[in-house]
Amino acid sequence: MKQSALFTKTRKEAPTDEVAENAKLLIRAGYIHKEMAGVYSFLPLGVRVMNNIAKIIREEMNALGGVELHLTALQDREVWEKSGRWSDEVVDNWFKTKLKSGTEVGLGFTQEEPLTRILSEYINSYKDLPKYVYQIQTKFRNEARAKSGILRGREFLMKDLYSFSRTDKEHEDFYERSKTAYTNVFTRAGIGEKTYLTYASGGTFSKYSHEFQTLTSAGEDIIHICDVCHVAVNEEISKDVSSCPVCSGALSRTEKAVEVGNIFSLGTKYASVLGLSYTGEDGEKKPVVMGSYGIGLGRLMGTIVEVFADEKGIVWPESVAPFRVHLISIVGANGEVVKKEADALYETLTQKGIEVLYDDRDLRPGEKFADSDLIGVPTRVVISEKTIAQGKLEVKDRKTGTVSMLSQSELFQDLQ
Ligand code: ATP
Ligand code: MG
């Protein structure tokens, strides 16, 4: 993409009421726009990152056997009353509104109820199970505090997967596999080493739920870590669990962290009240055993920013970066030659399937470099009269700051 095609421009200052580092940087670089507290629009650069995150998540959920659907955001009061979760006393973060007729509807903050009802129309026999269904969809939560930028939005994209199994054993097997899939997601998104499988307070059914917590000072949670097993215990339950749940050794470190994912065993709670049952091989009717598995896409994006950013701006891992290469032309006195070379390299890279942001704008070199550092594309390639004279390209790694003079073929090699 040519940078001249973007309507966004980088900004020196973030809105004065924005306190979170992730949002400050993402706003300044033109990834997101703050509509109001806890409500952010995703601009062209931001959408590219979100799409990359969604691609990783989809691949891992599909590999797990998940099938994608898309449920409505508007929620039918009736189905939520059956589970007891319509009441504001039970769920304190509902957004609710009214139809013209006066009928109250909600905006979904999760979707166990409607999905369980849908499946009850299709699942009859043990032969229909197990099933795994997921979506990437907008959730609404009337969060009391919204000071963490896109780590905590009032409207945000969530991947929510739901599992429907015949027995506890079948559920447990899937639940274990989901942990691996989640670990794969966070590893591929670049934060694997900083992310800990964390024992947290239970689902409706099991003793624990499991969170995936990523270390960052921006986190709102506190976790106690076992470095031997690379697992942790959430502060909330650490009074009951004072040693590592895996090796029983000491929990040696306490750190701030952000919950990027959460998996829950739900037992038969929702299936029982919403009539989702199947007839077993023995002819008996039984409720379906469920689990739910969430990842916040915006929260994951914000976490990556928090973890890797430096004093100059954002530093994206290649897997989620909006572009692989930031091509910058420095057009001096001999402008046409530089422009021709840069245009040609842009074409060649694009033809090779490498995604390039090409800064073709008429700006001073210093401004282009500062923008490039702020935007955080992994590899910066500069073409100037100087580089042309040397027959090389100036290639800078955003993460390490290493600059090398490479030939085109060496650059292609590096980008493989
Ligand atoms: P928290 O404790 O941080 O409020 P939660 O435990 O209520 O989150 P879940 O219901 O477990 O959140 O939602 C599943 C996932 O959705 C979370 O692990 C997180 O990644 C994401 N998520 C939850 N709330 C938000 C939010 N307000 N903004 C962005 N992502 C969110
Ligand atoms: Mg949670």
PDB file of C-alpha atoms in Angstrom, residues 187-333:
ATOM      1  CA  THR A 187       3.236 -18.132  20.623  1.00  0.00           C
ATOM      2  CA  ARG A 188       2.421 -17.276  17.016  1.00  0.00           C
ATOM      3  CA  ALA A 189       1.359 -13.771  18.082  1.00  0.00           C
ATOM      4  CA  GLY A 190       4.853 -13.307  19.571  1.00  0.00           C
ATOM      5  CA  ILE A 191       3.998 -13.281  23.297  1.00  0.00           C
ATOM      6  CA  GLY A 192       4.417 -17.010  24.057  1.00  0.00           C
ATOM      7  CA  GLU A 193       7.341 -16.596  26.445  1.00  0.00           C
ATOM      8  CA  LYS A 194       5.566 -13.909  28.450  1.00  0.00           C
ATOM      9  CA  THR A 195       2.243 -15.760  28.642  1.00  0.00           C
ATOM     10  CA  TYR A 196       1.427 -18.146  31.479  1.00  0.00           C
ATOM     11  CA  LEU A 197      -1.284 -20.744  31.774  1.00  0.00           C
ATOM     12  CA  THR A 198      -2.860 -19.501  35.008  1.00  0.00           C
ATOM     13  CA  TYR A 199      -5.141 -21.278  37.437  1.00  0.00           C
ATOM     14  CA  ALA A 200      -8.066 -19.008  38.257  1.00  0.00           C
ATOM     15  CA  SER A 201     -11.372 -19.220  40.064  1.00  0.00           C
ATOM     16  CA  GLY A 202     -13.673 -21.885  38.730  1.00  0.00           C
ATOM     17  CA  GLY A 203     -16.096 -22.101  35.912  1.00  0.00           C
ATOM     18  CA  THR A 204     -19.624 -23.019  36.959  1.00  0.00           C
ATOM     19  CA  PHE A 205     -18.517 -26.597  37.230  1.00  0.00           C
ATOM     20  CA  SER A 206     -14.835 -27.232  37.824  1.00  0.00           C
ATOM     21  CA  LYS A 207     -12.509 -26.221  40.605  1.00  0.00           C
ATOM     22  CA  TYR A 208     -10.521 -23.928  38.334  1.00  0.00           C
ATOM     23  CA  SER A 209     -10.841 -22.074  35.109  1.00  0.00           C
ATOM     24  CA  HIS A 210      -7.653 -21.409  33.172  1.00  0.00           C
ATOM     25  CA  GLU A 211      -6.539 -17.999  32.096  1.00  0.00           C
ATOM     26  CA  PHE A 212      -3.709 -17.083  29.781  1.00  0.00           C
ATOM     27  CA  GLN A 213      -1.930 -14.194  31.466  1.00  0.00           C
ATOM     28  CA  THR A 214       0.747 -12.098  29.765  1.00  0.00           C
ATOM     29  CA  LEU A 215       3.287 -10.233  31.863  1.00  0.00           C
ATOM     30  CA  THR A 216       3.085  -6.457  31.504  1.00  0.00           C
ATOM     31  CA  SER A 217       3.012  -3.560  33.928  1.00  0.00           C
ATOM     32  CA  ALA A 218      -0.208  -2.472  32.158  1.00  0.00           C
ATOM     33  CA  GLY A 219      -1.977  -5.599  33.444  1.00  0.00           C
ATOM     34  CA  GLU A 220      -4.781  -5.344  35.987  1.00  0.00           C
ATOM     35  CA  ASP A 221      -4.224  -8.839  37.403  1.00  0.00           C
ATOM     36  CA  ILE A 222      -1.570 -10.204  39.745  1.00  0.00           C
ATOM     37  CA  ILE A 223      -0.232 -13.711  39.237  1.00  0.00           C
ATOM     38  CA  HIS A 224       2.113 -15.976  41.210  1.00  0.00           C
ATOM     39  CA  ILE A 225       4.489 -17.839  38.914  1.00  0.00           C
ATOM     40  CA  CYS A 226       6.175 -21.246  38.975  1.00  0.00           C
ATOM     41  CA  ASP A 227       9.183 -20.812  36.672  1.00  0.00           C
ATOM     42  CA  VAL A 228       9.864 -24.539  36.593  1.00  0.00           C
ATOM     43  CA  CYS A 229       6.486 -25.386  35.013  1.00  0.00           C
ATOM     44  CA  HIS A 230       5.832 -22.014  33.312  1.00  0.00           C
ATOM     45  CA  VAL A 231       2.393 -21.841  34.954  1.00  0.00           C
ATOM     46  CA  ALA A 232       0.861 -19.395  37.431  1.00  0.00           C
ATOM     47  CA  VAL A 233      -1.918 -18.944  39.972  1.00  0.00           C
ATOM     48  CA  ASN A 234      -4.137 -15.866  39.928  1.00  0.00           C
ATOM     49  CA  GLU A 235      -3.881 -13.749  43.082  1.00  0.00           C
ATOM     50  CA  GLU A 236      -7.679 -14.139  43.471  1.00  0.00           C
ATOM     51  CA  ILE A 237      -7.307 -17.816  44.402  1.00  0.00           C
ATOM     52  CA  SER A 238      -3.729 -17.831  45.728  1.00  0.00           C
ATOM     53  CA  LYS A 239      -4.964 -18.089  49.329  1.00  0.00           C
ATOM     54  CA  ASP A 240      -6.362 -21.531  48.506  1.00  0.00           C
ATOM     55  CA  VAL A 241      -3.540 -22.527  46.180  1.00  0.00           C
ATOM     56  CA  SER A 242      -0.228 -21.585  47.749  1.00  0.00           C
ATOM     57  CA  SER A 243       2.044 -23.859  45.716  1.00  0.00           C
ATOM     58  CA  CYS A 244       2.371 -24.778  42.044  1.00  0.00           C
ATOM     59  CA  PRO A 245      -0.664 -26.865  40.998  1.00  0.00           C
ATOM     60  CA  VAL A 246       1.571 -28.894  38.655  1.00  0.00           C
ATOM     61  CA  CYS A 247       4.784 -29.674  40.618  1.00  0.00           C
ATOM     62  CA  SER A 248       3.735 -28.528  44.126  1.00  0.00           C
ATOM     63  CA  GLY A 249       6.913 -26.417  44.248  1.00  0.00           C
ATOM     64  CA  ALA A 250       7.066 -22.823  45.421  1.00  0.00           C
ATOM     65  CA  LEU A 251       5.425 -19.994  43.474  1.00  0.00           C
ATOM     66  CA  SER A 252       8.558 -17.908  43.365  1.00  0.00           C
ATOM     67  CA  ARG A 253       7.557 -14.697  41.556  1.00  0.00           C
ATOM     68  CA  THR A 254       4.644 -12.270  41.719  1.00  0.00           C
ATOM     69  CA  GLU A 255       3.983 -10.181  38.605  1.00  0.00           C
ATOM     70  CA  LYS A 256       1.378  -7.915  37.024  1.00  0.00           C
ATOM     71  CA  ALA A 257      -0.309  -9.474  34.015  1.00  0.00           C
ATOM     72  CA  VAL A 258      -3.198  -9.098  31.586  1.00  0.00           C
ATOM     73  CA  GLU A 259      -5.686 -11.885  30.893  1.00  0.00           C
ATOM     74  CA  VAL A 260      -5.530 -12.454  27.124  1.00  0.00           C
ATOM     75  CA  GLY A 261      -7.589 -15.628  27.149  1.00  0.00           C
ATOM     76  CA  ASN A 262      -9.815 -17.673  29.421  1.00  0.00           C
ATOM     77  CA  ILE A 263     -11.166 -21.209  29.158  1.00  0.00           C
ATOM     78  CA  PHE A 264     -14.027 -22.578  31.259  1.00  0.00           C
ATOM     79  CA  SER A 265     -15.665 -25.901  31.956  1.00  0.00           C
ATOM     80  CA  LEU A 266     -19.406 -25.292  32.202  1.00  0.00           C
ATOM     81  CA  GLY A 267     -20.622 -28.804  32.967  1.00  0.00           C
ATOM     82  CA  THR A 268     -24.297 -29.299  32.130  1.00  0.00           C
ATOM     83  CA  LYS A 269     -25.506 -26.009  33.629  1.00  0.00           C
ATOM     84  CA  TYR A 270     -26.629 -24.306  30.412  1.00  0.00           C
ATOM     85  CA  ALA A 271     -27.659 -27.511  28.639  1.00  0.00           C
ATOM     86  CA  SER A 272     -29.918 -28.483  31.564  1.00  0.00           C
ATOM     87  CA  VAL A 273     -31.805 -25.198  31.803  1.00  0.00           C
ATOM     88  CA  LEU A 274     -32.028 -24.639  28.038  1.00  0.00           C
ATOM     89  CA  GLY A 275     -33.003 -28.174  27.069  1.00  0.00           C
ATOM     90  CA  LEU A 276     -29.897 -29.214  25.149  1.00  0.00           C
ATOM     91  CA  SER A 277     -29.799 -32.994  25.523  1.00  0.00           C
ATOM     92  CA  TYR A 278     -29.004 -36.086  23.496  1.00  0.00           C
ATOM     93  CA  THR A 279     -30.086 -39.698  23.553  1.00  0.00           C
ATOM     94  CA  GLY A 280     -27.165 -41.934  24.476  1.00  0.00           C
ATOM     95  CA  GLU A 281     -26.282 -45.337  23.036  1.00  0.00           C
ATOM     96  CA  ASP A 282     -28.116 -46.813  26.022  1.00  0.00           C
ATOM     97  CA  GLY A 283     -31.310 -44.998  24.989  1.00  0.00           C
ATOM     98  CA  GLU A 284     -31.173 -42.597  27.928  1.00  0.00           C
ATOM     99  CA  LYS A 285     -31.563 -38.835  27.571  1.00  0.00           C
ATOM    100  CA  LYS A 286     -28.634 -36.814  28.949  1.00  0.00           C
ATOM    101  CA  PRO A 287     -27.689 -33.124  29.088  1.00  0.00           C
ATOM    102  CA  VAL A 288     -24.750 -32.004  26.950  1.00  0.00           C
ATOM    103  CA  VAL A 289     -21.455 -31.151  28.694  1.00  0.00           C
ATOM    104  CA  MET A 290     -20.206 -27.709  27.681  1.00  0.00           C
ATOM    105  CA  GLY A 291     -17.137 -25.493  27.813  1.00  0.00           C
ATOM    106  CA  SER A 292     -16.439 -21.944  26.683  1.00  0.00           C
ATOM    107  CA  TYR A 293     -13.169 -20.480  25.440  1.00  0.00           C
ATOM    108  CA  GLY A 294     -12.543 -16.748  24.895  1.00  0.00           C
ATOM    109  CA  ILE A 295      -9.807 -14.533  23.486  1.00  0.00           C
ATOM    110  CA  GLY A 296     -10.123 -10.760  23.168  1.00  0.00           C
ATOM    111  CA  LEU A 297      -8.615  -9.717  19.823  1.00  0.00           C
ATOM    112  CA  GLY A 298      -8.225  -6.048  20.736  1.00  0.00           C
ATOM    113  CA  ARG A 299      -6.870  -6.987  24.131  1.00  0.00           C
ATOM    114  CA  LEU A 300      -4.322  -9.238  22.442  1.00  0.00           C
ATOM    115  CA  MET A 301      -3.342  -6.433  20.040  1.00  0.00           C
ATOM    116  CA  GLY A 302      -2.982  -3.954  22.925  1.00  0.00           C
ATOM    117  CA  THR A 303      -0.965  -6.469  24.924  1.00  0.00           C
ATOM    118  CA  ILE A 304       1.489  -6.939  22.045  1.00  0.00           C
ATOM    119  CA  VAL A 305       1.925  -3.151  21.910  1.00  0.00           C
ATOM    120  CA  GLU A 306       2.491  -2.936  25.668  1.00  0.00           C
ATOM    121  CA  VAL A 307       5.003  -5.795  25.668  1.00  0.00           C
ATOM    122  CA  PHE A 308       7.223  -4.742  22.753  1.00  0.00           C
ATOM    123  CA  ALA A 309       6.973  -0.947  22.375  1.00  0.00           C
ATOM    124  CA  ASP A 310      10.125   1.117  22.955  1.00  0.00           C
ATOM    125  CA  GLU A 311      10.712   4.844  23.379  1.00  0.00           C
ATOM    126  CA  LYS A 312      10.304   5.417  19.631  1.00  0.00           C
ATOM    127  CA  GLY A 313       7.012   3.641  19.189  1.00  0.00           C
ATOM    128  CA  ILE A 314       5.387   0.331  18.389  1.00  0.00           C
ATOM    129  CA  VAL A 315       7.381  -2.813  17.564  1.00  0.00           C
ATOM    130  CA  TRP A 316       5.258  -5.499  15.881  1.00  0.00           C
ATOM    131  CA  PRO A 317       6.190  -9.161  15.676  1.00  0.00           C
ATOM    132  CA  GLU A 318       6.186 -10.189  11.982  1.00  0.00           C
ATOM    133  CA  SER A 319       3.149 -12.445  12.401  1.00  0.00           C
ATOM    134  CA  VAL A 320       0.765  -9.607  13.257  1.00  0.00           C
ATOM    135  CA  ALA A 321       2.486  -6.566  11.716  1.00  0.00           C
ATOM    136  CA  PRO A 322       0.299  -4.551   9.328  1.00  0.00           C
ATOM    137  CA  PHE A 323       3.087  -4.840   6.723  1.00  0.00           C
ATOM    138  CA  ARG A 324       6.275  -6.853   6.487  1.00  0.00           C
ATOM    139  CA  VAL A 325       8.323  -4.014   4.967  1.00  0.00           C
ATOM    140  CA  HIS A 326       8.236  -0.234   5.273  1.00  0.00           C
ATOM    141  CA  LEU A 327       9.807   1.102   2.086  1.00  0.00           C
ATOM    142  CA  ILE A 328      10.977   4.692   2.326  1.00  0.00           C
ATOM    143  CA  SER A 329      12.154   6.805  -0.575  1.00  0.00           C
ATOM    144  CA  ILE A 330      14.381   9.774   0.172  1.00  0.00           C
ATOM    145  CA  VAL A 331      13.917  11.981  -2.818  1.00  0.00           C
ATOM    146  CA  GLY A 332      16.719  14.580  -3.113  1.00  0.00           C
ATOM    147  CA  ALA A 333      17.929  16.690  -6.018  1.00  0.00           C
TER     148      ALA A 333
END
